[in-house]
Amino acid sequence: MTHELVTALGPLVAAEASAEAPACGAEPGDLEQAVWLRLLERLDAAGPPADPQGWVRRAVRSEARRSRRRARAEQPYATEPAEDGGRGPEQRALAAAGERELRSAASRLPGRCPGLVAALLAPEDLTYREIAGELGISQGSLGPERSRCLGCLRRLLTPEVAAR
């Protein structure tokens, strides 16, 4: 797209989009973007239109119709979507990376610690009795064993945390 074409058509695209936007429920900027994208696609495929001003008017109206059809097809939620605790994708990705690091470090622990830490982190939220039965140890020794394993895990993770 040439600079001259953009300069010449810019005010017309803005005016047409501003005129059509209220009727179709779209933002004028959204209509403008769609028209510029259509023009780029047209330039790649068939070159500049013979009548650029007429093409812009038709393109804006076409995009406005498309926006109206899209708005009619959209259905509101019957209820609010489930709340995810206010965590965005970035926070969820960081939390998942932290959990992977924790599980990786737990797998490098000595003795029965990898199994114990995995049982403590299990999504089923196992009781001490269930964990003791799963690991084949007495329920009374589970607390001291857990303390030793968490101490080892803390020492293992401290250099990794400090390295960052």
PDB file of C-alpha atoms in Angstrom:
ATOM      1  CA  MET A   1       0.000   0.000   0.000  1.00  0.00           C
ATOM      2  CA  THR A   2       1.493   3.297  -0.976  1.00  0.00           C
ATOM      3  CA  HIS A   3       1.797   6.233   1.346  1.00  0.00           C
ATOM      4  CA  GLU A   4      -0.179   8.400  -1.074  1.00  0.00           C
ATOM      5  CA  LEU A   5      -3.104   5.958  -1.088  1.00  0.00           C
ATOM      6  CA  VAL A   6      -3.202   5.837   2.711  1.00  0.00           C
ATOM      7  CA  THR A   7      -2.956   9.599   2.954  1.00  0.00           C
ATOM      8  CA  ALA A   8      -5.688  10.118   0.368  1.00  0.00           C
ATOM      9  CA  LEU A   9      -8.095   7.525   1.755  1.00  0.00           C
ATOM     10  CA  GLY A  10      -7.445   7.970   5.488  1.00  0.00           C
ATOM     11  CA  PRO A  11      -9.965  10.761   6.131  1.00  0.00           C
ATOM     12  CA  LEU A  12     -12.614   9.033   4.003  1.00  0.00           C
ATOM     13  CA  VAL A  13     -12.174   5.703   5.802  1.00  0.00           C
ATOM     14  CA  ALA A  14     -12.395   7.455   9.184  1.00  0.00           C
ATOM     15  CA  ALA A  15     -15.492   9.433   8.200  1.00  0.00           C
ATOM     16  CA  GLU A  16     -17.309   6.456   6.686  1.00  0.00           C
ATOM     17  CA  ALA A  17     -16.474   4.230   9.657  1.00  0.00           C
ATOM     18  CA  SER A  18     -17.649   6.894  12.094  1.00  0.00           C
ATOM     19  CA  ALA A  19     -20.912   7.235  10.178  1.00  0.00           C
ATOM     20  CA  GLU A  20     -21.621   3.484  10.008  1.00  0.00           C
ATOM     21  CA  ALA A  21     -20.415   2.447  13.463  1.00  0.00           C
ATOM     22  CA  PRO A  22     -23.417   3.543  15.568  1.00  0.00           C
ATOM     23  CA  ALA A  23     -25.890   1.674  13.366  1.00  0.00           C
ATOM     24  CA  CYS A  24     -23.987  -1.607  13.539  1.00  0.00           C
ATOM     25  CA  GLY A  25     -22.907  -1.441  17.188  1.00  0.00           C
ATOM     26  CA  ALA A  26     -19.195  -1.504  16.388  1.00  0.00           C
ATOM     27  CA  GLU A  27     -16.414   0.856  17.266  1.00  0.00           C
ATOM     28  CA  PRO A  28     -15.335   3.133  14.396  1.00  0.00           C
ATOM     29  CA  GLY A  29     -11.727   2.057  14.900  1.00  0.00           C
ATOM     30  CA  ASP A  30     -12.695  -1.604  14.462  1.00  0.00           C
ATOM     31  CA  LEU A  31     -14.426  -0.837  11.181  1.00  0.00           C
ATOM     32  CA  GLU A  32     -11.434   1.197  10.016  1.00  0.00           C
ATOM     33  CA  GLN A  33      -9.065  -1.656  10.815  1.00  0.00           C
ATOM     34  CA  ALA A  34     -11.211  -4.143   8.933  1.00  0.00           C
ATOM     35  CA  VAL A  35     -11.339  -1.883   5.874  1.00  0.00           C
ATOM     36  CA  TRP A  36      -7.589  -1.300   5.878  1.00  0.00           C
ATOM     37  CA  LEU A  37      -7.056  -5.039   6.136  1.00  0.00           C
ATOM     38  CA  ARG A  38      -9.409  -5.657   3.203  1.00  0.00           C
ATOM     39  CA  LEU A  39      -7.536  -3.043   1.180  1.00  0.00           C
ATOM     40  CA  LEU A  40      -4.206  -4.714   1.960  1.00  0.00           C
ATOM     41  CA  GLU A  41      -5.604  -8.068   0.880  1.00  0.00           C
ATOM     42  CA  ARG A  42      -6.976  -6.523  -2.302  1.00  0.00           C
ATOM     43  CA  LEU A  43      -3.676  -4.848  -3.116  1.00  0.00           C
ATOM     44  CA  ASP A  44      -1.903  -8.190  -2.790  1.00  0.00           C
ATOM     45  CA  ALA A  45      -4.455 -10.002  -4.931  1.00  0.00           C
ATOM     46  CA  ALA A  46      -5.632  -7.556  -7.602  1.00  0.00           C
ATOM     47  CA  GLY A  47      -3.852  -4.251  -7.084  1.00  0.00           C
ATOM     48  CA  PRO A  48      -5.458  -0.938  -6.168  1.00  0.00           C
ATOM     49  CA  PRO A  49      -9.157  -0.479  -6.893  1.00  0.00           C
ATOM     50  CA  ALA A  50     -10.117   1.530  -9.993  1.00  0.00           C
ATOM     51  CA  ASP A  51     -12.407   3.778  -7.920  1.00  0.00           C
ATOM     52  CA  PRO A  52     -10.743   3.957  -4.461  1.00  0.00           C
ATOM     53  CA  GLN A  53     -13.362   6.242  -2.880  1.00  0.00           C
ATOM     54  CA  GLY A  54     -16.257   4.086  -4.077  1.00  0.00           C
ATOM     55  CA  TRP A  55     -14.424   0.955  -2.974  1.00  0.00           C
ATOM     56  CA  VAL A  56     -13.910   2.424   0.521  1.00  0.00           C
ATOM     57  CA  ARG A  57     -17.608   3.281   0.867  1.00  0.00           C
ATOM     58  CA  ARG A  58     -18.664  -0.204  -0.221  1.00  0.00           C
ATOM     59  CA  ALA A  59     -16.062  -1.872   2.003  1.00  0.00           C
ATOM     60  CA  VAL A  60     -17.129   0.097   5.087  1.00  0.00           C
ATOM     61  CA  ARG A  61     -20.791  -0.753   4.509  1.00  0.00           C
ATOM     62  CA  SER A  62     -19.895  -4.405   3.951  1.00  0.00           C
ATOM     63  CA  GLU A  63     -17.908  -4.527   7.190  1.00  0.00           C
ATOM     64  CA  ALA A  64     -20.776  -2.826   9.025  1.00  0.00           C
ATOM     65  CA  ARG A  65     -23.202  -5.489   7.738  1.00  0.00           C
ATOM     66  CA  ARG A  66     -20.785  -8.210   8.799  1.00  0.00           C
ATOM     67  CA  SER A  67     -20.550  -6.637  12.257  1.00  0.00           C
ATOM     68  CA  ARG A  68     -24.358  -6.502  12.571  1.00  0.00           C
ATOM     69  CA  ARG A  69     -24.646 -10.182  11.581  1.00  0.00           C
ATOM     70  CA  ARG A  70     -21.979 -11.117  14.109  1.00  0.00           C
ATOM     71  CA  ALA A  71     -23.736  -9.126  16.854  1.00  0.00           C
ATOM     72  CA  ARG A  72     -27.051 -10.877  16.114  1.00  0.00           C
ATOM     73  CA  ALA A  73     -25.394 -14.297  16.274  1.00  0.00           C
ATOM     74  CA  GLU A  74     -23.717 -13.658  19.641  1.00  0.00           C
ATOM     75  CA  GLN A  75     -25.579 -14.995  22.646  1.00  0.00           C
ATOM     76  CA  PRO A  76     -24.975 -13.743  26.183  1.00  0.00           C
ATOM     77  CA  TYR A  77     -24.051 -16.216  28.898  1.00  0.00           C
ATOM     78  CA  ALA A  78     -27.003 -17.402  30.947  1.00  0.00           C
ATOM     79  CA  THR A  79     -24.801 -17.092  34.029  1.00  0.00           C
ATOM     80  CA  GLU A  80     -21.456 -15.521  34.683  1.00  0.00           C
ATOM     81  CA  PRO A  81     -18.513 -17.666  33.629  1.00  0.00           C
ATOM     82  CA  ALA A  82     -16.736 -19.531  36.399  1.00  0.00           C
ATOM     83  CA  GLU A  83     -14.374 -17.362  38.384  1.00  0.00           C
ATOM     84  CA  ASP A  84     -10.719 -18.347  38.051  1.00  0.00           C
ATOM     85  CA  GLY A  85      -9.582 -16.475  41.138  1.00  0.00           C
ATOM     86  CA  GLY A  86      -8.653 -13.363  39.179  1.00  0.00           C
ATOM     87  CA  ARG A  87      -5.491 -14.966  37.855  1.00  0.00           C
ATOM     88  CA  GLY A  88      -4.687 -14.137  34.288  1.00  0.00           C
ATOM     89  CA  PRO A  89      -2.866 -16.351  31.812  1.00  0.00           C
ATOM     90  CA  GLU A  90       0.505 -14.973  32.856  1.00  0.00           C
ATOM     91  CA  GLN A  91      -0.033 -15.777  36.533  1.00  0.00           C
ATOM     92  CA  ARG A  92      -1.341 -19.271  35.688  1.00  0.00           C
ATOM     93  CA  ALA A  93       1.703 -19.948  33.476  1.00  0.00           C
ATOM     94  CA  LEU A  94       4.088 -18.812  36.222  1.00  0.00           C
ATOM     95  CA  ALA A  95       2.291 -20.937  38.808  1.00  0.00           C
ATOM     96  CA  ALA A  96       2.450 -23.983  36.518  1.00  0.00           C
ATOM     97  CA  ALA A  97       6.177 -23.427  35.936  1.00  0.00           C
ATOM     98  CA  GLY A  98       6.743 -23.183  39.686  1.00  0.00           C
ATOM     99  CA  GLU A  99       4.817 -26.395  40.265  1.00  0.00           C
ATOM    100  CA  ARG A 100       6.871 -28.186  37.593  1.00  0.00           C
ATOM    101  CA  GLU A 101      10.090 -27.016  39.275  1.00  0.00           C
ATOM    102  CA  LEU A 102       8.825 -28.189  42.667  1.00  0.00           C
ATOM    103  CA  ARG A 103       7.872 -31.637  41.347  1.00  0.00           C
ATOM    104  CA  SER A 104      11.192 -31.928  39.518  1.00  0.00           C
ATOM    105  CA  ALA A 105      13.107 -31.090  42.694  1.00  0.00           C
ATOM    106  CA  ALA A 106      10.957 -33.514  44.721  1.00  0.00           C
ATOM    107  CA  SER A 107      11.802 -36.342  42.315  1.00  0.00           C
ATOM    108  CA  ARG A 108      15.533 -35.807  43.084  1.00  0.00           C
ATOM    109  CA  LEU A 109      15.082 -36.274  46.840  1.00  0.00           C
ATOM    110  CA  PRO A 110      16.648 -39.327  48.555  1.00  0.00           C
ATOM    111  CA  GLY A 111      14.863 -42.407  49.924  1.00  0.00           C
ATOM    112  CA  ARG A 112      11.098 -42.377  50.373  1.00  0.00           C
ATOM    113  CA  CYS A 113      10.897 -38.595  50.074  1.00  0.00           C
ATOM    114  CA  PRO A 114       9.883 -38.449  46.373  1.00  0.00           C
ATOM    115  CA  GLY A 115       6.859 -40.652  47.079  1.00  0.00           C
ATOM    116  CA  LEU A 116       5.952 -38.767  50.236  1.00  0.00           C
ATOM    117  CA  VAL A 117       6.158 -35.323  48.628  1.00  0.00           C
ATOM    118  CA  ALA A 118       4.212 -36.581  45.590  1.00  0.00           C
ATOM    119  CA  ALA A 119       1.505 -37.897  47.927  1.00  0.00           C
ATOM    120  CA  LEU A 120       1.393 -34.564  49.783  1.00  0.00           C
ATOM    121  CA  LEU A 121       1.040 -32.693  46.482  1.00  0.00           C
ATOM    122  CA  ALA A 122      -1.577 -35.085  45.083  1.00  0.00           C
ATOM    123  CA  PRO A 123      -4.752 -33.379  43.854  1.00  0.00           C
ATOM    124  CA  GLU A 124      -6.847 -35.936  45.781  1.00  0.00           C
ATOM    125  CA  ASP A 125      -5.795 -34.281  49.088  1.00  0.00           C
ATOM    126  CA  LEU A 126      -4.961 -37.565  50.816  1.00  0.00           C
ATOM    127  CA  THR A 127      -5.168 -37.921  54.598  1.00  0.00           C
ATOM    128  CA  TYR A 128      -2.141 -38.943  56.694  1.00  0.00           C
ATOM    129  CA  ARG A 129      -3.697 -42.399  57.124  1.00  0.00           C
ATOM    130  CA  GLU A 130      -4.053 -42.818  53.332  1.00  0.00           C
ATOM    131  CA  ILE A 131      -0.501 -41.566  52.701  1.00  0.00           C
ATOM    132  CA  ALA A 132       0.928 -43.867  55.383  1.00  0.00           C
ATOM    133  CA  GLY A 133      -0.934 -46.835  53.886  1.00  0.00           C
ATOM    134  CA  GLU A 134       0.214 -45.945  50.382  1.00  0.00           C
ATOM    135  CA  LEU A 135       3.874 -45.636  51.433  1.00  0.00           C
ATOM    136  CA  GLY A 136       3.789 -48.614  53.800  1.00  0.00           C
ATOM    137  CA  ILE A 137       4.944 -46.702  56.891  1.00  0.00           C
ATOM    138  CA  SER A 138       3.279 -46.065  60.237  1.00  0.00           C
ATOM    139  CA  GLN A 139       1.095 -43.007  60.568  1.00  0.00           C
ATOM    140  CA  GLY A 140       3.098 -41.855  63.606  1.00  0.00           C
ATOM    141  CA  SER A 141       6.368 -41.706  61.660  1.00  0.00           C
ATOM    142  CA  LEU A 142       4.802 -39.760  58.797  1.00  0.00           C
ATOM    143  CA  GLY A 143       5.147 -36.355  60.506  1.00  0.00           C
ATOM    144  CA  PRO A 144       8.891 -36.644  61.273  1.00  0.00           C
ATOM    145  CA  GLU A 145       9.516 -38.167  57.831  1.00  0.00           C
ATOM    146  CA  ARG A 146       7.610 -35.289  56.221  1.00  0.00           C
ATOM    147  CA  SER A 147       9.695 -32.748  58.171  1.00  0.00           C
ATOM    148  CA  ARG A 148      12.964 -34.379  57.021  1.00  0.00           C
ATOM    149  CA  CYS A 149      11.785 -34.532  53.400  1.00  0.00           C
ATOM    150  CA  LEU A 150      10.643 -30.906  53.396  1.00  0.00           C
ATOM    151  CA  GLY A 151      13.966 -29.872  54.929  1.00  0.00           C
ATOM    152  CA  CYS A 152      15.821 -31.709  52.147  1.00  0.00           C
ATOM    153  CA  LEU A 153      13.536 -30.125  49.566  1.00  0.00           C
ATOM    154  CA  ARG A 154      14.150 -26.673  51.043  1.00  0.00           C
ATOM    155  CA  ARG A 155      17.934 -27.177  50.899  1.00  0.00           C
ATOM    156  CA  LEU A 156      17.634 -28.480  47.341  1.00  0.00           C
ATOM    157  CA  LEU A 157      15.539 -25.530  46.167  1.00  0.00           C
ATOM    158  CA  THR A 158      17.493 -22.780  47.963  1.00  0.00           C
ATOM    159  CA  PRO A 159      20.421 -22.735  45.466  1.00  0.00           C
ATOM    160  CA  GLU A 160      17.952 -22.771  42.542  1.00  0.00           C
ATOM    161  CA  VAL A 161      16.012 -19.843  43.979  1.00  0.00           C
ATOM    162  CA  ALA A 162      19.205 -17.918  44.746  1.00  0.00           C
ATOM    163  CA  ALA A 163      20.517 -18.512  41.199  1.00  0.00           C
ATOM    164  CA  ARG A 164      17.681 -16.514  39.729  1.00  0.00           C
TER     165      ARG A 164
END
